[in-house]
PDB file of C-alpha atoms in Angstrom:
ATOM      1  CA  UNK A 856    -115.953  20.742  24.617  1.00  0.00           C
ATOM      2  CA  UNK A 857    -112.834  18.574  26.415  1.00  0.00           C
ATOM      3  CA  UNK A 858    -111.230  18.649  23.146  1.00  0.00           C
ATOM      4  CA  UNK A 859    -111.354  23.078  22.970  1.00  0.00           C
ATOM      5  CA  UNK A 860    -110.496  23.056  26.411  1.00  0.00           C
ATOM      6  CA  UNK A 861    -107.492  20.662  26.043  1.00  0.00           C
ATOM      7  CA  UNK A 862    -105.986  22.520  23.032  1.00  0.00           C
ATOM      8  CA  UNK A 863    -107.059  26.239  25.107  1.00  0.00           C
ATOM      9  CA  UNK A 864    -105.033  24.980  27.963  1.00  0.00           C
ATOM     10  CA  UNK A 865    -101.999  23.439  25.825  1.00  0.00           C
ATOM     11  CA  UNK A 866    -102.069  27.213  24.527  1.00  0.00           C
ATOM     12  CA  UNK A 867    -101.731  28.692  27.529  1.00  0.00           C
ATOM     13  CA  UNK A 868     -98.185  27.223  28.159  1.00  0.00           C
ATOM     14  CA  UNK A 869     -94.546  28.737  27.174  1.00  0.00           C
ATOM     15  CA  UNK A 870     -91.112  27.491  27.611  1.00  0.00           C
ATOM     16  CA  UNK A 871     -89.270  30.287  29.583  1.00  0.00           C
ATOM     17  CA  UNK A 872     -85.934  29.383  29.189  1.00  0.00           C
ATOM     18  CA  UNK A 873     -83.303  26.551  29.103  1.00  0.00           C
ATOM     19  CA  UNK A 874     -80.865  26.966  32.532  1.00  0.00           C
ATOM     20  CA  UNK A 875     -78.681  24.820  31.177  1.00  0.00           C
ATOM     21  CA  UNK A 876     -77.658  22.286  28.515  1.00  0.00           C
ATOM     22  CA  UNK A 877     -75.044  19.275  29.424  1.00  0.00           C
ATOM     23  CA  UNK A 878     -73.912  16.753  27.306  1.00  0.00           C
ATOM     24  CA  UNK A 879     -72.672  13.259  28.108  1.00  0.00           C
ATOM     25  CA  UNK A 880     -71.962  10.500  27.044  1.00  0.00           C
ATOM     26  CA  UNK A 881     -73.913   7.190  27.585  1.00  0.00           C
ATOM     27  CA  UNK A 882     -72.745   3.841  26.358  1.00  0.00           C
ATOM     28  CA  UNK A 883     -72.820   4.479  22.677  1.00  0.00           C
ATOM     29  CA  UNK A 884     -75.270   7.815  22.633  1.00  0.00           C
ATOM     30  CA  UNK A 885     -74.868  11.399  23.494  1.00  0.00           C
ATOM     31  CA  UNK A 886     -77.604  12.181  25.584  1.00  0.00           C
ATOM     32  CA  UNK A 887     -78.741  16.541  25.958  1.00  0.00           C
ATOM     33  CA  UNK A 888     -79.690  16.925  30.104  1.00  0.00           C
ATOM     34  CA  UNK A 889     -81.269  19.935  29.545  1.00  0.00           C
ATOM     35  CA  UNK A 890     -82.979  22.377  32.811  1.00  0.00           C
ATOM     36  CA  UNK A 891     -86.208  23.807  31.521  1.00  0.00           C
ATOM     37  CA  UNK A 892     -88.676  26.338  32.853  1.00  0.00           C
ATOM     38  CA  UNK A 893     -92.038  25.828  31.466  1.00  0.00           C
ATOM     39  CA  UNK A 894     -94.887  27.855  32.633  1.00  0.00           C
ATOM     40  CA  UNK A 895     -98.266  27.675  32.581  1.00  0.00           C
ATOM     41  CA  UNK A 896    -100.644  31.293  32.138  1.00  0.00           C
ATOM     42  CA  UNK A 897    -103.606  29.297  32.520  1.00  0.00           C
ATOM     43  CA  UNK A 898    -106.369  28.684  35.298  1.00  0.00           C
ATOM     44  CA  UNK A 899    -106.508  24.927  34.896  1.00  0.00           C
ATOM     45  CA  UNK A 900    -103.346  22.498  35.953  1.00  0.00           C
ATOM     46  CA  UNK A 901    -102.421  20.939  32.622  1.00  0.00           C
ATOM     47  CA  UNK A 902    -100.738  17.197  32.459  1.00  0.00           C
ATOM     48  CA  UNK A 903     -98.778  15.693  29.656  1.00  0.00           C
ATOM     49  CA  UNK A 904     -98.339  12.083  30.025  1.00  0.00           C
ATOM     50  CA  UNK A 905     -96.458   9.814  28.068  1.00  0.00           C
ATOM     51  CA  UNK A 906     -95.180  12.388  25.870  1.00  0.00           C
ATOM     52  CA  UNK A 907     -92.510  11.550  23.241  1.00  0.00           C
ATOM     53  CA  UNK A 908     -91.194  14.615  21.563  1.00  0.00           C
ATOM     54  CA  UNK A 909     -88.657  15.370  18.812  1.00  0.00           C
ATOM     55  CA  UNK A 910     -86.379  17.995  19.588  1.00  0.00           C
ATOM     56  CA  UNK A 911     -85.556  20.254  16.999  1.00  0.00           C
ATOM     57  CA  UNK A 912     -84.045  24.556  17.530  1.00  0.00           C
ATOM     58  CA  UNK A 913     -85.344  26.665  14.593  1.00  0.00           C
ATOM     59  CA  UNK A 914     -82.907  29.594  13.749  1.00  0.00           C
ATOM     60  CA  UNK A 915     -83.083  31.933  10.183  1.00  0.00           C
ATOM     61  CA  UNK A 916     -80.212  29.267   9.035  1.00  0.00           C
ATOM     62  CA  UNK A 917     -82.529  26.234   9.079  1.00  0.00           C
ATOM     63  CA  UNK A 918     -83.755  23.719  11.243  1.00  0.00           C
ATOM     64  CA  UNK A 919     -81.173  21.365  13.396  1.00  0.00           C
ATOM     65  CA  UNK A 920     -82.900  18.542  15.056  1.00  0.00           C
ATOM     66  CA  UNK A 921     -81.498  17.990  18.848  1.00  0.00           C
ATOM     67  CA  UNK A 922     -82.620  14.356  18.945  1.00  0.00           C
ATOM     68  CA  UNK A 923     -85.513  12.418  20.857  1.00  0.00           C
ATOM     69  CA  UNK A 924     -87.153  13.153  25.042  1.00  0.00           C
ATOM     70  CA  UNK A 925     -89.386  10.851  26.498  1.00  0.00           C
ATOM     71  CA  UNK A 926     -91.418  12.662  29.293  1.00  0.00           C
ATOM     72  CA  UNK A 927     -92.934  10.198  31.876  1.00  0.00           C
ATOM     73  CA  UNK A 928     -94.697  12.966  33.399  1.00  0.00           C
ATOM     74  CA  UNK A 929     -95.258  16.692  33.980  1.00  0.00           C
ATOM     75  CA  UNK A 930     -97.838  18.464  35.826  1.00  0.00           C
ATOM     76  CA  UNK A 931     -98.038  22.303  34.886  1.00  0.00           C
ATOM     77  CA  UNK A 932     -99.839  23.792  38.066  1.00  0.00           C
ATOM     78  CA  UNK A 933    -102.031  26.759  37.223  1.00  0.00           C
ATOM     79  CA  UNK A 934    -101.376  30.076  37.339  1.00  0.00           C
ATOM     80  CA  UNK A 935    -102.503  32.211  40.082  1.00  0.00           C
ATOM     81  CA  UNK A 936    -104.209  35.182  40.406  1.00  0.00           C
ATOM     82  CA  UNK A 937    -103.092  35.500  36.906  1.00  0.00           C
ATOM     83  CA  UNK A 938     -99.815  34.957  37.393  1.00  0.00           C
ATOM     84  CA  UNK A 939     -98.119  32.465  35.578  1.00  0.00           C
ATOM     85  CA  UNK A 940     -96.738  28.963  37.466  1.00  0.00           C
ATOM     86  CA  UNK A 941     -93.465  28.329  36.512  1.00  0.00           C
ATOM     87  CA  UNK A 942     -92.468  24.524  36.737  1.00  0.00           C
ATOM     88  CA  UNK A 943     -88.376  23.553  36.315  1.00  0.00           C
ATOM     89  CA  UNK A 944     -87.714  20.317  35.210  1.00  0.00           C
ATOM     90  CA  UNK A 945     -85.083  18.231  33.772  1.00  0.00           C
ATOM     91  CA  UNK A 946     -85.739  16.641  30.320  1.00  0.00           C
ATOM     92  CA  UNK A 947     -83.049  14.004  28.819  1.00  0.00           C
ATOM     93  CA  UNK A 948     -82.756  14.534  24.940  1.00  0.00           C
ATOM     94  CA  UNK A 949     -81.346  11.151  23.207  1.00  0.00           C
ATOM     95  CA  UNK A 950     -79.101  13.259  20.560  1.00  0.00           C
ATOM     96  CA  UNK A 951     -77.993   9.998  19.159  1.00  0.00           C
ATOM     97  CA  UNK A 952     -75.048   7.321  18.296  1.00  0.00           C
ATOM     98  CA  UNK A 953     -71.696   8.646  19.338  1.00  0.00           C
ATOM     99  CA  UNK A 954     -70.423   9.308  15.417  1.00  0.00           C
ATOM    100  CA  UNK A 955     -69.467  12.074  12.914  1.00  0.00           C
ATOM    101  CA  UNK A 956     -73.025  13.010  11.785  1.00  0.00           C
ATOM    102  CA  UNK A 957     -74.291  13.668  16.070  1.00  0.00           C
ATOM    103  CA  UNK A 958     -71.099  15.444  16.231  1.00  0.00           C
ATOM    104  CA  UNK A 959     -71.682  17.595  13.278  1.00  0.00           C
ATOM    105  CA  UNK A 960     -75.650  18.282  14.492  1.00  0.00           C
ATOM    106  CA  UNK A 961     -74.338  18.826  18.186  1.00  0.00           C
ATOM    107  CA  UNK A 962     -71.734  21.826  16.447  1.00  0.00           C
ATOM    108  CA  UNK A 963     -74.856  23.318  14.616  1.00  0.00           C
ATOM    109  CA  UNK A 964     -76.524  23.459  18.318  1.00  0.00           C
ATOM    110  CA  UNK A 965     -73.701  25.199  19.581  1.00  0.00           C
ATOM    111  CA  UNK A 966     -73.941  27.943  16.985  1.00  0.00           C
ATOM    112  CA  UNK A 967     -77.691  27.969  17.005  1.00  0.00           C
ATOM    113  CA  UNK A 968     -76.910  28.870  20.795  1.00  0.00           C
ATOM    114  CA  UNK A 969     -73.794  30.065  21.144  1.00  0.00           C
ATOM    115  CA  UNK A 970     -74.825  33.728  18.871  1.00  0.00           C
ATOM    116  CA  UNK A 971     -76.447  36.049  20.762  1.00  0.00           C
ATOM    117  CA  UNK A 972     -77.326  37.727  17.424  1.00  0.00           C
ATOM    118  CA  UNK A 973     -78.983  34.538  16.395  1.00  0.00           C
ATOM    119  CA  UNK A 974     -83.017  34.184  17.486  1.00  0.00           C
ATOM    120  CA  UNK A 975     -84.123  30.741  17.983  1.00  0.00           C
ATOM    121  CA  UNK A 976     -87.688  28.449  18.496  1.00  0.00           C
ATOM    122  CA  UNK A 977     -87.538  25.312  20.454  1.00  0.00           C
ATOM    123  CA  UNK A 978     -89.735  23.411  18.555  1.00  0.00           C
ATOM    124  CA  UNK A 979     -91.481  20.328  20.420  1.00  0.00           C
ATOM    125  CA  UNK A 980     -93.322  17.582  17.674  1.00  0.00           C
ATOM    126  CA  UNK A 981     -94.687  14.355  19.077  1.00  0.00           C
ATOM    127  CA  UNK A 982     -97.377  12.747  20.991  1.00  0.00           C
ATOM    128  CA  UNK A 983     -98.476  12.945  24.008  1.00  0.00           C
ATOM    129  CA  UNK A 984    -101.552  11.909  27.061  1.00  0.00           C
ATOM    130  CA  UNK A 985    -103.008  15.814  27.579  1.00  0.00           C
ATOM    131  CA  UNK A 986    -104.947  16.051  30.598  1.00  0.00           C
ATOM    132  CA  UNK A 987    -106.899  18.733  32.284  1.00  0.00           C
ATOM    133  CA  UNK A 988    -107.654  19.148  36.373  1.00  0.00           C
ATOM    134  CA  UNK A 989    -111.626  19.057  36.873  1.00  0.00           C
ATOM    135  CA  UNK A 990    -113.555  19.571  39.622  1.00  0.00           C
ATOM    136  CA  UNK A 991    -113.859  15.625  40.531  1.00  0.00           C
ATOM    137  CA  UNK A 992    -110.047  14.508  38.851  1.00  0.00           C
ATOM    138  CA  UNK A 993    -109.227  14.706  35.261  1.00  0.00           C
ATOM    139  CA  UNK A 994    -109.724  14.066  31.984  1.00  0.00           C
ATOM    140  CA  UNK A 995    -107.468  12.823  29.385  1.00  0.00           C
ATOM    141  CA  UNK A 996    -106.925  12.643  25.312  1.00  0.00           C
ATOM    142  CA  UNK A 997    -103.984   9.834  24.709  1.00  0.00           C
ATOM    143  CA  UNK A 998    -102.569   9.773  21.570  1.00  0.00           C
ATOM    144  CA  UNK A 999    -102.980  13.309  20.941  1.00  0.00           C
ATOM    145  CA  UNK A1000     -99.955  14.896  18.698  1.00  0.00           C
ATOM    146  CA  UNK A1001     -98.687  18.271  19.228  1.00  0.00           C
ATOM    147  CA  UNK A1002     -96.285  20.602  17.727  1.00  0.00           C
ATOM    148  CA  UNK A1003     -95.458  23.380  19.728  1.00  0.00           C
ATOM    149  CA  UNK A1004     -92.733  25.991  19.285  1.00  0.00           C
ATOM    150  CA  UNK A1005     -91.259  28.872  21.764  1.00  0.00           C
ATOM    151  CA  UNK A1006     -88.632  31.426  22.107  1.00  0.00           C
ATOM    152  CA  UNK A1007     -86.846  30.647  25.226  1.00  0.00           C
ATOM    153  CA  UNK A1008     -84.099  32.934  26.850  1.00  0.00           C
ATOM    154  CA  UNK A1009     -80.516  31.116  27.353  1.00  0.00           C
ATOM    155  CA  UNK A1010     -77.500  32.047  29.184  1.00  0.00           C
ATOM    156  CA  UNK A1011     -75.750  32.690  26.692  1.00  0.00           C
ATOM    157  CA  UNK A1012     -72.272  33.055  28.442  1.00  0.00           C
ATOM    158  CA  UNK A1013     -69.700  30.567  29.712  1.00  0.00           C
ATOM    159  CA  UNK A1014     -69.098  31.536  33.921  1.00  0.00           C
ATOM    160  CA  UNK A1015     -65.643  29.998  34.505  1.00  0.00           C
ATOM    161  CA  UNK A1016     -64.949  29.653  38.580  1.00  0.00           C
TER     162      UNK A1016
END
């Protein structure tokens, strides 16, 4: 019975949109900063701990893989009154080694995003510690992989001040 609930509650979440997208540069790596709203539709606060994910966008042209997040933490509070809880967080995206091949994959981002004609899926494939709010705490599944996949909205214009 956790496990249904676990995998009904993981269902109940959505990526709303990415705010924004940064690149920098860190040592030797290009590291994504990228501002997401998750939300949550469900009646039940859902936790991922520990979660490692690969980062990939899924257009019609193929798949481009972002590069690598490691979530410590993120609580998804429930919705209410069956409105959906909308949680904005940063998540860090190790895109990888400062060369001609992260280059190339961080140019196929850019037209992945840049097109407004273009649909895309974030897609989200790792592990993670899924854990749902009972009465008296709550209970966890560690190790438990998950592939999830949304359609979020982007600005898809550059504001210049």
């Amino acid at each position: 019975e956790t496990a249904f609930a676990q995998m009904e509650a993981i269902a109940k979440l959505d990526v709303l949109s990415i705010r924004k997208m940064q690149f920098v540069e860190s040592g030797n790596d290009l590291i994504g900063t990228d501002t997401v709203v998750f939300s949550n539709g469900g009646a039940t606060e859902v936790k991922l701990r520990n979660a490692i994910f690969k980062v990939s966008l899924k257009s019609p042209a193929g798949i481009v893989p972002m590069g690598e997040a490691a979530l410590a933490e993120l609580l998804f509070p429930a919705a209410v009154e069956g409105q959906a809880a909308e949680l904005t967080t940063e998540m860090d995206v190790i895109v990888g080694p400062k060369n001609d091949e992260t280059i190339q994959r961080l140019i196929a981002l850019f037209n992945v995003i840049g097109d407004p004609a273009t649909p895309f899926t974030m897609m989200l494939d790792g592990t993670a510690e899924v854990g749902i709010r009972t009465e008296k705490g709550w209970i966890y599944q560690k190790g438990l992989a998950v592939e999830l996949e949304f359609q979020p909205s982007i600005q898809r214009e550059v504001l210049f001040k």
